[in-house]
C-alpha angles and dihedrals in degrees: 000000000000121000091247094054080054105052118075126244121297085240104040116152121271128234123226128161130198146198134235102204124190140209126217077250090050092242108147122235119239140177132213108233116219101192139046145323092050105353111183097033129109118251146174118250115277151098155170116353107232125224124285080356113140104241094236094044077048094057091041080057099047101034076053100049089039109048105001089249127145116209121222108183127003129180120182112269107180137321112242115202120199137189111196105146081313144043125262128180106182125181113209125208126197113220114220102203130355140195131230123024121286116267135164108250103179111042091171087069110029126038096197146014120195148147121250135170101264089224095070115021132181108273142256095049134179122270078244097052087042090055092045105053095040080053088051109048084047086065100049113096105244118253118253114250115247 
């Protein structure tokens, strides 16, 4: 087999991967991306999967060098996919409890981190935190009707 039959695609699909994180006031943490792709919107914590990296230790890693948190608990929430001039698959995890405040970390790359009620979050936000809080909100037992 030749090196090229070996070697994927030029354009093979990406992996990402993301974190829901939750106050005790259920309000949900986002962070105000500065680049590109979607530079300017509102996202949760996350980033490029690494290779031969399990997808839950890679959002640990990114939730920590994001915003200084430590997880403690995640379960898998939803997969966004995302075309934007490539092609992303990321799996989102919703972390069930954490360690440490909420800081940006990377202020390079984010311009701001913040809690919001995830009913009603700061606009424009990213195809993932789109996915997620739809995801979310799909999860949640509806509230009786007074």
């Amino acid at each position: 087999m030749t090196r090229a039959a070996t070697e994927p695609p030029a354009e093979s699909p990406r992996a990402g991967v993301g974190c829901v994180v939750l106050d005790a006031r259920g309000r949900v943490l986002l962070i105000r991306r500065r680049r590109p792709p979607e530079a300017g919107c509102w996202g949760i914590p996350g980033g490029k999967l690494d290779f031969a990296e399990p997808l839950k230790a890679a959002a640990a890693r990114e939730l920590h060098e994001e915003t200084g948190l430590i997880a403690r608990g995640m379960r898998l929430l939803t997969v966004c996919e995302q075309f934007d001039g490539g092609h992303w698959v990321s799996p989102i995890y919703r972390v069930s409890g954490f360690e440490g405040e909420a800081r940006l970390m990377e202020p390079d790359k984010h311009a701001g981190l913040s809690w919001f009620d995830p009913a009603d979050p700061p606009q424009p936000l990213t195809a993932a935190a789109r996915a997620a809080l739809a995801a979310l909100a799909a999860s949640r037992p509806a509230r009786p009707e007074s």
